[in-house]
CSV table of C-alpha atoms in Angstrom, one decimal:
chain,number,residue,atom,x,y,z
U,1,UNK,CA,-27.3,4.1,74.7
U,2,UNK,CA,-28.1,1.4,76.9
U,3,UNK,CA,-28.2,2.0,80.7
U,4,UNK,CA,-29.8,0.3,84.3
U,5,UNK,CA,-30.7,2.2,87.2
U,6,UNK,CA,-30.9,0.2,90.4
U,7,UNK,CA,-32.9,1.9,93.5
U,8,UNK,CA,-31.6,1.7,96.8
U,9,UNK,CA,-28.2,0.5,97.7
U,10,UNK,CA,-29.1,-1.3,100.6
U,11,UNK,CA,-32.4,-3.6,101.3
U,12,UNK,CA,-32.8,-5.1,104.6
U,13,UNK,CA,-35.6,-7.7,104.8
U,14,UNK,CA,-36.8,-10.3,107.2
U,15,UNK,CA,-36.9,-13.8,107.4
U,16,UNK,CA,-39.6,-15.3,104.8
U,17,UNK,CA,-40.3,-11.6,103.5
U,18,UNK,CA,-41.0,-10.3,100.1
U,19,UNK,CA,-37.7,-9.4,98.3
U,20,UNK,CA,-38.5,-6.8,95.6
U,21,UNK,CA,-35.3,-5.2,94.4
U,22,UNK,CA,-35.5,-2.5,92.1
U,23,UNK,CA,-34.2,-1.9,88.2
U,24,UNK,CA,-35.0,0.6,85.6
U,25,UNK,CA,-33.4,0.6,81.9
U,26,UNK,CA,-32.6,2.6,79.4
U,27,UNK,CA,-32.3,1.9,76.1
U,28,UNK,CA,-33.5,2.9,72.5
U,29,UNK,CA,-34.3,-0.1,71.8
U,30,UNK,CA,-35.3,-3.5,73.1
U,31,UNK,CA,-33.0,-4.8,75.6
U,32,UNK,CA,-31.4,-8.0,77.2
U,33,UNK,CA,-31.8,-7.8,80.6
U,34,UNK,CA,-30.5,-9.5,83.3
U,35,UNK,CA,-29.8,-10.2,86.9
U,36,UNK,CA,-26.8,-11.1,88.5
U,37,UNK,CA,-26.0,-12.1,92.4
U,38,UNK,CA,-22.7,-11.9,94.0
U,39,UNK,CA,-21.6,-13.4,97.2
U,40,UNK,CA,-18.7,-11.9,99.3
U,41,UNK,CA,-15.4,-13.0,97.8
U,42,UNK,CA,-17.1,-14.9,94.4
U,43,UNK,CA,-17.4,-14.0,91.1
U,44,UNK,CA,-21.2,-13.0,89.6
U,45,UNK,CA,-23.9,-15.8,89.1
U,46,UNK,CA,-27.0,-15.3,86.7
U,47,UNK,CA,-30.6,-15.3,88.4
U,48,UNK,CA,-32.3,-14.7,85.2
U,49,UNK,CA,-32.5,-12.9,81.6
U,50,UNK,CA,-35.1,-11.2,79.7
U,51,UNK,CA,-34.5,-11.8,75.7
U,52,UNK,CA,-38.1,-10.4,74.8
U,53,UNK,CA,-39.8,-14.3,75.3
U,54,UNK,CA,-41.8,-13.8,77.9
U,55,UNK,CA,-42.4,-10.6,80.2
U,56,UNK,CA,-42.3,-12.5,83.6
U,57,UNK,CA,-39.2,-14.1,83.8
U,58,UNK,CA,-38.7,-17.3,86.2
U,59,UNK,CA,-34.8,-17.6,87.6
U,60,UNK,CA,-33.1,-19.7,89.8
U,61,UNK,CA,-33.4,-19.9,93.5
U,62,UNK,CA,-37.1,-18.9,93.4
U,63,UNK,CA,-36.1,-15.5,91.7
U,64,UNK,CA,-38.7,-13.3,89.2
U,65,UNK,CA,-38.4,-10.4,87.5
U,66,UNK,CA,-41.4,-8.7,85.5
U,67,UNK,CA,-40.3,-6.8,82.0
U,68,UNK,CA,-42.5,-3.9,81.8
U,69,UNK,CA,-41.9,-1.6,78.9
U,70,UNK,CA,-44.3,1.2,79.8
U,71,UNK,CA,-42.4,1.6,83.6
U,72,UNK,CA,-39.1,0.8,81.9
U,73,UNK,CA,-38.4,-1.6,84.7
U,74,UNK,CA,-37.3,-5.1,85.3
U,75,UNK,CA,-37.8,-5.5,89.3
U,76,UNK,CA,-36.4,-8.5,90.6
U,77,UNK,CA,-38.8,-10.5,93.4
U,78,UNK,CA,-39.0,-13.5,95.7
U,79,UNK,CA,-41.8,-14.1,97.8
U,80,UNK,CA,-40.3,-15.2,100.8
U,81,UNK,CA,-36.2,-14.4,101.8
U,82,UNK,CA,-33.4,-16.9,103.2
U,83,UNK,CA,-30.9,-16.1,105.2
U,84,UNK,CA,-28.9,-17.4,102.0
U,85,UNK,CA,-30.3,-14.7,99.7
U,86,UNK,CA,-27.9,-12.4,101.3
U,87,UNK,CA,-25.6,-10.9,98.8
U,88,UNK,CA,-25.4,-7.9,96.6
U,89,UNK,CA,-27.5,-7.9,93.3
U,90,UNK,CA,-26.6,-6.2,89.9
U,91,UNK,CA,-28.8,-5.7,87.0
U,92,UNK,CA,-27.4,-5.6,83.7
U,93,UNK,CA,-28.2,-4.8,80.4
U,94,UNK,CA,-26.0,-5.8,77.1
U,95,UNK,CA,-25.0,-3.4,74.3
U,96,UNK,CA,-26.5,-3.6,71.0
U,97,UNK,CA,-25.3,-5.9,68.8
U,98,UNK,CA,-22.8,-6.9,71.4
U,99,UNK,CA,-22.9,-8.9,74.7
U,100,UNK,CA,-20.8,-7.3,77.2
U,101,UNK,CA,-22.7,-6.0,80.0
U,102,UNK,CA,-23.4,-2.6,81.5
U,103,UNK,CA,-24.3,-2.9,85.0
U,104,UNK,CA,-26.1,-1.1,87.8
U,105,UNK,CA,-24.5,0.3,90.6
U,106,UNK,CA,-25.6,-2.8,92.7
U,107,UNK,CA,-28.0,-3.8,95.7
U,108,UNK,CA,-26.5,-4.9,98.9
U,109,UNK,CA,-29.6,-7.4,100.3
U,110,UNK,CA,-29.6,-8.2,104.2
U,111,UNK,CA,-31.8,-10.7,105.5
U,112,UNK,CA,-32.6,-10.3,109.0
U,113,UNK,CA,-33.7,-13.6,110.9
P,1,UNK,CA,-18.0,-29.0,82.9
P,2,UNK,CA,-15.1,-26.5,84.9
P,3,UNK,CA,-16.0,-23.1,85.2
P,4,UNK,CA,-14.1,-20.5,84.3
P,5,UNK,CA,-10.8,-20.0,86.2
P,6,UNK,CA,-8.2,-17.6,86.5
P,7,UNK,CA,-5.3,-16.6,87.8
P,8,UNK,CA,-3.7,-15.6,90.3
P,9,UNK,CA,-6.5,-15.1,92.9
P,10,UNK,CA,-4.9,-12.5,95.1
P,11,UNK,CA,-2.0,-9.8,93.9
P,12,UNK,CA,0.4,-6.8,95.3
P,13,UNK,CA,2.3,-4.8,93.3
P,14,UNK,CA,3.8,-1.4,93.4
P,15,UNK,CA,2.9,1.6,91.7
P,16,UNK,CA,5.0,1.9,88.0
P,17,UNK,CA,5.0,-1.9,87.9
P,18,UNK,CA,2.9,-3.9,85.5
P,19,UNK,CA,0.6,-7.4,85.8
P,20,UNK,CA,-0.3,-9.7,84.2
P,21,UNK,CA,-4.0,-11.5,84.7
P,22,UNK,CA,-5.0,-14.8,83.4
P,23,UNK,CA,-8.2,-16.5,82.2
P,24,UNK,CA,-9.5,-19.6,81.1
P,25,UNK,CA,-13.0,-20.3,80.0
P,26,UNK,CA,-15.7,-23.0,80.1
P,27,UNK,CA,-14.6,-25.4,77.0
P,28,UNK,CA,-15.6,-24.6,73.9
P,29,UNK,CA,-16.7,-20.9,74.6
P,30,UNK,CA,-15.4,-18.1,72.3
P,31,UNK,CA,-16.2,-15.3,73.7
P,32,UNK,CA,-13.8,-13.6,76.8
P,33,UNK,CA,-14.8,-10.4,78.1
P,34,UNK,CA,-13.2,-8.4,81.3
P,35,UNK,CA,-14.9,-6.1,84.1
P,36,UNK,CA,-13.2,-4.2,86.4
P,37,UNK,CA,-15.0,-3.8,89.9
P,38,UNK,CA,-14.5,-1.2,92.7
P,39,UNK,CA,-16.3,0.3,95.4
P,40,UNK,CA,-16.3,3.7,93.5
P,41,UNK,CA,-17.2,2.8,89.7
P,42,UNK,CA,-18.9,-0.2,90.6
P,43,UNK,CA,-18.4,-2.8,87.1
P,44,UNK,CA,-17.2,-1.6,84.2
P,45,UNK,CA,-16.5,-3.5,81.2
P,46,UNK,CA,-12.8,-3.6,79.7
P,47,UNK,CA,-12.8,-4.9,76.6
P,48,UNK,CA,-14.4,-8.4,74.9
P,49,UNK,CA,-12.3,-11.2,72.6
P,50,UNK,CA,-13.7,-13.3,70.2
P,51,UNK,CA,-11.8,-15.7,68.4
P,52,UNK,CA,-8.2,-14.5,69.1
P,53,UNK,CA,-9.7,-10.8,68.3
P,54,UNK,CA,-10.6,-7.8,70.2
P,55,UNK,CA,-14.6,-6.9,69.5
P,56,UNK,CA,-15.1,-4.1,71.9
P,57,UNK,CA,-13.5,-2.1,74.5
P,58,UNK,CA,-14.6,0.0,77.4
P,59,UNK,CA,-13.3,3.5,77.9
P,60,UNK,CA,-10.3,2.6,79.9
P,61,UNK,CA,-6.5,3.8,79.1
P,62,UNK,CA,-4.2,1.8,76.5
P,63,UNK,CA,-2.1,0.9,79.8
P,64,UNK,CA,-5.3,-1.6,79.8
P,65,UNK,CA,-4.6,-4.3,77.4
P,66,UNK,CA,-5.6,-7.9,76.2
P,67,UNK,CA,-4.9,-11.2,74.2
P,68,UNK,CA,-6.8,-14.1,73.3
P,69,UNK,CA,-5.1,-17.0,72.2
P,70,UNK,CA,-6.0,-19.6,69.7
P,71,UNK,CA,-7.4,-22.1,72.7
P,72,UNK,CA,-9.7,-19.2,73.7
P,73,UNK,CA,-7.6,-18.3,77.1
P,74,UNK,CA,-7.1,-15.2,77.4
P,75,UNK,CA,-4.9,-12.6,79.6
P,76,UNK,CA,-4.9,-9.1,80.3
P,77,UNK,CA,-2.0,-6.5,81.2
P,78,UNK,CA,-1.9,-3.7,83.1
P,79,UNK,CA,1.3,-1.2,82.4
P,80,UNK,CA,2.9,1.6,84.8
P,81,UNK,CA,0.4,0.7,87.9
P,82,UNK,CA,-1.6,3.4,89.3
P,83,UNK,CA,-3.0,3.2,93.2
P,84,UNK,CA,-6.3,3.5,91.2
P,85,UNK,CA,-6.0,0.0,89.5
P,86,UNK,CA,-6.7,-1.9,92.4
P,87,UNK,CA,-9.7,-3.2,92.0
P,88,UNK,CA,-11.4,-7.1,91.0
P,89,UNK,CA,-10.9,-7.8,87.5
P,90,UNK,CA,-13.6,-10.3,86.6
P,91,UNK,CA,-13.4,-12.5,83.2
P,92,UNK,CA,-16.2,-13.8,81.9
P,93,UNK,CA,-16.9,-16.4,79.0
P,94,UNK,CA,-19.5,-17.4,76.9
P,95,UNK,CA,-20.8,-19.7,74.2
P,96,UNK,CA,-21.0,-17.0,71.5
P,97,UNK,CA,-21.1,-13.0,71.0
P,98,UNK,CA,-25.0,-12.5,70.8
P,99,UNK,CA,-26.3,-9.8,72.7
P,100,UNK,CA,-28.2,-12.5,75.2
P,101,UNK,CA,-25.4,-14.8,75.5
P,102,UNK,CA,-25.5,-15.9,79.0
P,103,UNK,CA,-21.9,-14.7,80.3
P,104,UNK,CA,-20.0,-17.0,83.1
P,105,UNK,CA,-18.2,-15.3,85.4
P,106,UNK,CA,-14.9,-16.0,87.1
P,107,UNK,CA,-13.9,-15.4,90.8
P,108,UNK,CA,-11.9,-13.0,89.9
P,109,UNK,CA,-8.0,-11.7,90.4
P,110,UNK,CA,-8.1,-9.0,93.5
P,111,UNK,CA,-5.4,-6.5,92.4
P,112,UNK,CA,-3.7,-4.2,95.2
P,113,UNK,CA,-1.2,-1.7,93.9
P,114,UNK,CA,0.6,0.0,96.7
């Protein structure tokens, strides 16, 4: 059964500070991975997805993540944090052979100025 | 291209009663699927429609149920409210039914059930 993990409920970071939010997986098998943001009173917005093309991952608003099979994981990074970045993060990973979503518990991400 | 829309926003019932939610997807995707969010159980997935049918369902009760229709819109109904229901119910579309289908999310309809 496919399953995410997400370390740490909250992240506080500073101005211009690495982000690195944390995600492990799950799964018997390969995965589709993936990355959501949520700001407060919105619906979910994709950062980025991992369909087994390339390991590191490029997303939108200068998001990464790295697929590492041997760690399990599927961090999510940006080098340096806006005050926009603020919002709570979910990684997610799709069931085989389907494509609805089992997510993570979330990250709540605070950028401090 | 409109995102995905849906209807009502905002929503108060009583317990006992039932609700109706509504969705409409990006044109000219198939796929409809339904998350319920709360501060407790974080998302959960409801159930997915493709092409007027059900494909999967989460591990909620029958009160939990779902349509698509032939234009892809789709609604979901909630019978004999429990104070537990309130919650975000998030409908998402996409293109297809592959497993790495990007899914589009809604806003979402914020139910409170007093």
């Amino acid at each position: 059964a496919q399953s995410v993990t997400q370390l740490g409920s909250h992240v506080s970071v500073s101005e211009g500070a690495l982000v690195l939010l944390r995600c492990n997986y799950s799964s018997s098998v390969p995965p589709y991975l993936f990355w959501y943001v949520q700001y407060p009173n919105q619906g979910l917005q994709l950062l980025l997805k991992y369909t087994s093309a390339a390991t590191l991952v490029k997303g939108i608003n200068g998001f990464e993540a790295e697929f590492k099979k041997s760690e399990t994981s599927f961090h999510l990074t940006k080098p340096s944090a806006h005050m926009s970045d603020a919002a709570e993060y979910f990684c997610a990973v799709s069931r085989t052979g389907a494509n609805n979503l089992f997510f993570g518990t979330g990250t709540r991400l605070t950028v401090i100025p | 291209k409109a995102g995905v829309t849906q209807t009502p926003r905002y929503l108060i019932k009583t317990r006992g009663q039932q609700v109706t939610l509504s969705c409409s997807p990006i044109s000219g995707h198939r796929s409809v699927s339904w998350y319920q969010q709360t501060p407790g159980q974080g998302l959960q997935f409801l159930f997915e429609y493709f092409s007027e049918t059900q494909r999967n369902k989460g591990n909620f009760p029958g009160r939990f149920s779902g349509r698509q229709f032939s234009n892809s819109r789709s609604e979901m109904n909630v019978s004999t409210l429990e104070l537990g229901d309130s919650a975000l119910y998030l409908c998402a579309s996409s293109l297809d039914q592959r497993q790495f289908d990007e899914q589009f999310f809604g806003p979402g309809t914020r139910l409170t059930v007093l």
